[in-house]
Amino acid sequence: MAGSALRVAGRQLSQYSESGAPILLRQALETRASPGHTAGCVTFVLDDHSMAFTGDTLLIRGCGRTDFQQGCAKTLYHSVHEKIFTLPGNCLIYPAHDYHGLTVSTVEEERTLNPRLTLSCEEFVKVMSKLNLPKPQQIDFAVPANMRCGIQTPPS
């Protein structure tokens, strides 16, 4: 999908970013593919490795569910351990959201305190397969839109 373009405020932007591609702001952000919650999840890491924005891949003391939208528990486990937990321990972790009002953690805190991701990969996959979470109310509407980068199909 690389090469597809989107225009925002008169500027052409790529809809998809390749893993490792920098996004230049005042400080560069490294794009790290971190699939598992969904196939398209990414983590954005400041170039000095002081902060990481993990989306729904890694939450504070948790992680994103893996039971829909091309999710895979084994893939998520490896994404976190290989792409996020390899950052310095003092790297600040900012997830997309938190259900308990927390806003920031660190790599070291999650490496040592995350109840799911401190397990072995095999144990993690078992835990994730037994969550039995309810189907989100808007899932049938949200997933197709997410698969098209948020572009919604007009009603016919």
XYZ file of C-alpha atoms in Angstrom:
156
model
C 0.000 0.000 0.000
C 3.024 2.288 0.169
C 2.724 5.098 -2.294
C -0.968 5.808 -1.685
C -1.346 9.486 -0.939
C -3.639 11.598 1.172
C -3.883 15.395 1.028
C -4.177 17.235 4.349
C -4.180 21.032 4.524
C -2.850 21.177 0.977
C 0.082 18.853 1.683
C 0.450 15.337 0.355
C 0.948 12.714 3.051
C 1.391 8.958 2.783
C -1.546 6.942 4.138
C 0.770 4.110 5.079
C 4.199 4.244 6.632
C 6.858 1.609 6.193
C 8.371 0.199 9.365
C 11.467 2.218 10.242
C 10.421 5.277 8.224
C 11.071 8.554 10.111
C 8.383 11.197 10.551
C 10.149 14.530 10.908
C 8.751 16.957 13.440
C 10.914 18.987 15.792
C 12.342 15.622 16.699
C 12.213 12.522 14.503
C 9.822 9.696 15.288
C 10.839 6.188 14.360
C 7.970 4.036 13.127
C 8.126 0.489 14.504
C 5.665 -2.063 13.186
C 4.078 -3.626 16.272
C 1.248 -5.829 14.987
C -0.752 -8.187 17.134
C -3.716 -6.161 18.384
C -4.339 -5.555 14.678
C -2.145 -6.234 11.675
C -1.530 -2.511 11.163
C -0.467 -1.419 14.643
C 2.629 0.732 14.924
C 4.618 2.221 17.771
C 6.189 5.653 17.333
C 9.512 6.145 19.151
C 11.340 9.460 19.578
C 14.771 9.306 17.969
C 16.497 9.645 21.350
C 14.439 6.692 22.673
C 13.061 8.791 25.539
C 9.391 8.200 24.663
C 7.294 5.647 22.802
C 3.671 5.981 21.718
C 2.397 2.407 21.690
C -1.210 2.730 20.559
C -3.191 -0.334 21.651
C -0.249 -2.736 21.377
C 1.093 -2.081 24.880
C -1.134 -0.575 27.543
C -0.223 0.216 31.136
C -0.191 -3.194 32.865
C -1.997 -4.686 29.887
C -2.164 -4.939 26.115
C -4.687 -4.731 23.323
C -7.057 -7.599 22.717
C -6.149 -9.938 19.876
C -9.443 -11.595 19.006
C -10.516 -9.526 15.995
C -9.319 -7.373 13.075
C -6.410 -9.634 12.128
C -5.185 -9.817 15.715
C -2.768 -12.510 16.859
C -1.597 -13.057 20.435
C 1.726 -14.636 19.466
C 2.466 -11.753 17.081
C 1.588 -9.163 19.749
C 3.851 -10.870 22.283
C 6.799 -10.815 19.880
C 6.084 -7.210 18.836
C 6.198 -6.015 22.433
C 9.257 -8.056 23.392
C 11.234 -7.289 20.222
C 10.144 -3.733 19.345
C 9.209 -2.093 22.664
C 10.866 -3.983 25.530
C 14.229 -3.576 23.751
C 14.064 0.188 24.362
C 15.903 1.652 27.388
C 14.208 0.947 30.713
C 13.600 4.647 31.385
C 11.843 5.184 28.033
C 8.396 6.633 28.767
C 5.475 4.610 27.391
C 2.345 6.469 26.284
C -0.485 4.102 25.307
C -3.482 5.130 23.214
C -5.750 4.958 26.264
C -6.088 3.547 29.740
C -9.219 2.328 31.494
C -7.914 3.392 34.926
C -6.877 6.991 34.217
C -3.144 6.325 33.970
C -1.284 8.138 31.211
C 2.348 7.043 31.287
C 4.569 4.150 32.301
C 8.132 3.125 31.477
C 9.598 0.231 29.561
C 11.138 -1.132 32.764
C 7.831 -0.960 34.658
C 6.025 -2.847 31.910
C 8.865 -5.363 31.475
C 8.660 -6.251 35.164
C 5.070 -5.478 36.232
C 2.817 -6.138 33.225
C 0.851 -9.225 34.335
C 0.352 -10.567 30.815
C 3.633 -9.689 29.148
C 5.867 -11.038 31.932
C 4.554 -14.512 31.050
C 6.182 -16.848 28.542
C 4.849 -16.574 25.002
C 2.994 -19.868 25.378
C 1.335 -18.756 28.648
C 0.474 -15.360 27.139
C -1.252 -16.970 24.147
C -3.304 -19.180 26.514
C -4.348 -16.206 28.665
C -5.351 -14.156 25.624
C -7.391 -17.043 24.183
C -9.398 -17.315 27.413
C -10.304 -13.627 27.924
C -13.807 -14.108 26.472
C -14.291 -10.369 26.056
C -17.672 -9.141 24.823
C -17.940 -8.042 21.211
C -17.562 -4.226 21.073
C -20.865 -2.522 20.171
C -19.488 -0.647 17.148
C -17.170 -3.390 15.862
C -19.132 -4.144 12.690
C -18.938 -0.455 11.774
C -15.436 0.315 13.060
C -13.444 -2.593 11.637
C -14.337 -1.989 7.972
C -13.553 1.724 8.424
C -10.268 0.908 10.188
C -9.307 -1.396 7.330
C -9.650 1.629 5.030
C -7.686 4.051 7.258
C -10.879 5.471 8.777
C -12.586 6.176 5.463
C -16.214 5.228 5.816
C -18.338 3.790 3.034
C -21.322 6.055 2.400
C -24.703 4.387 2.978
C -26.268 3.086 -0.232
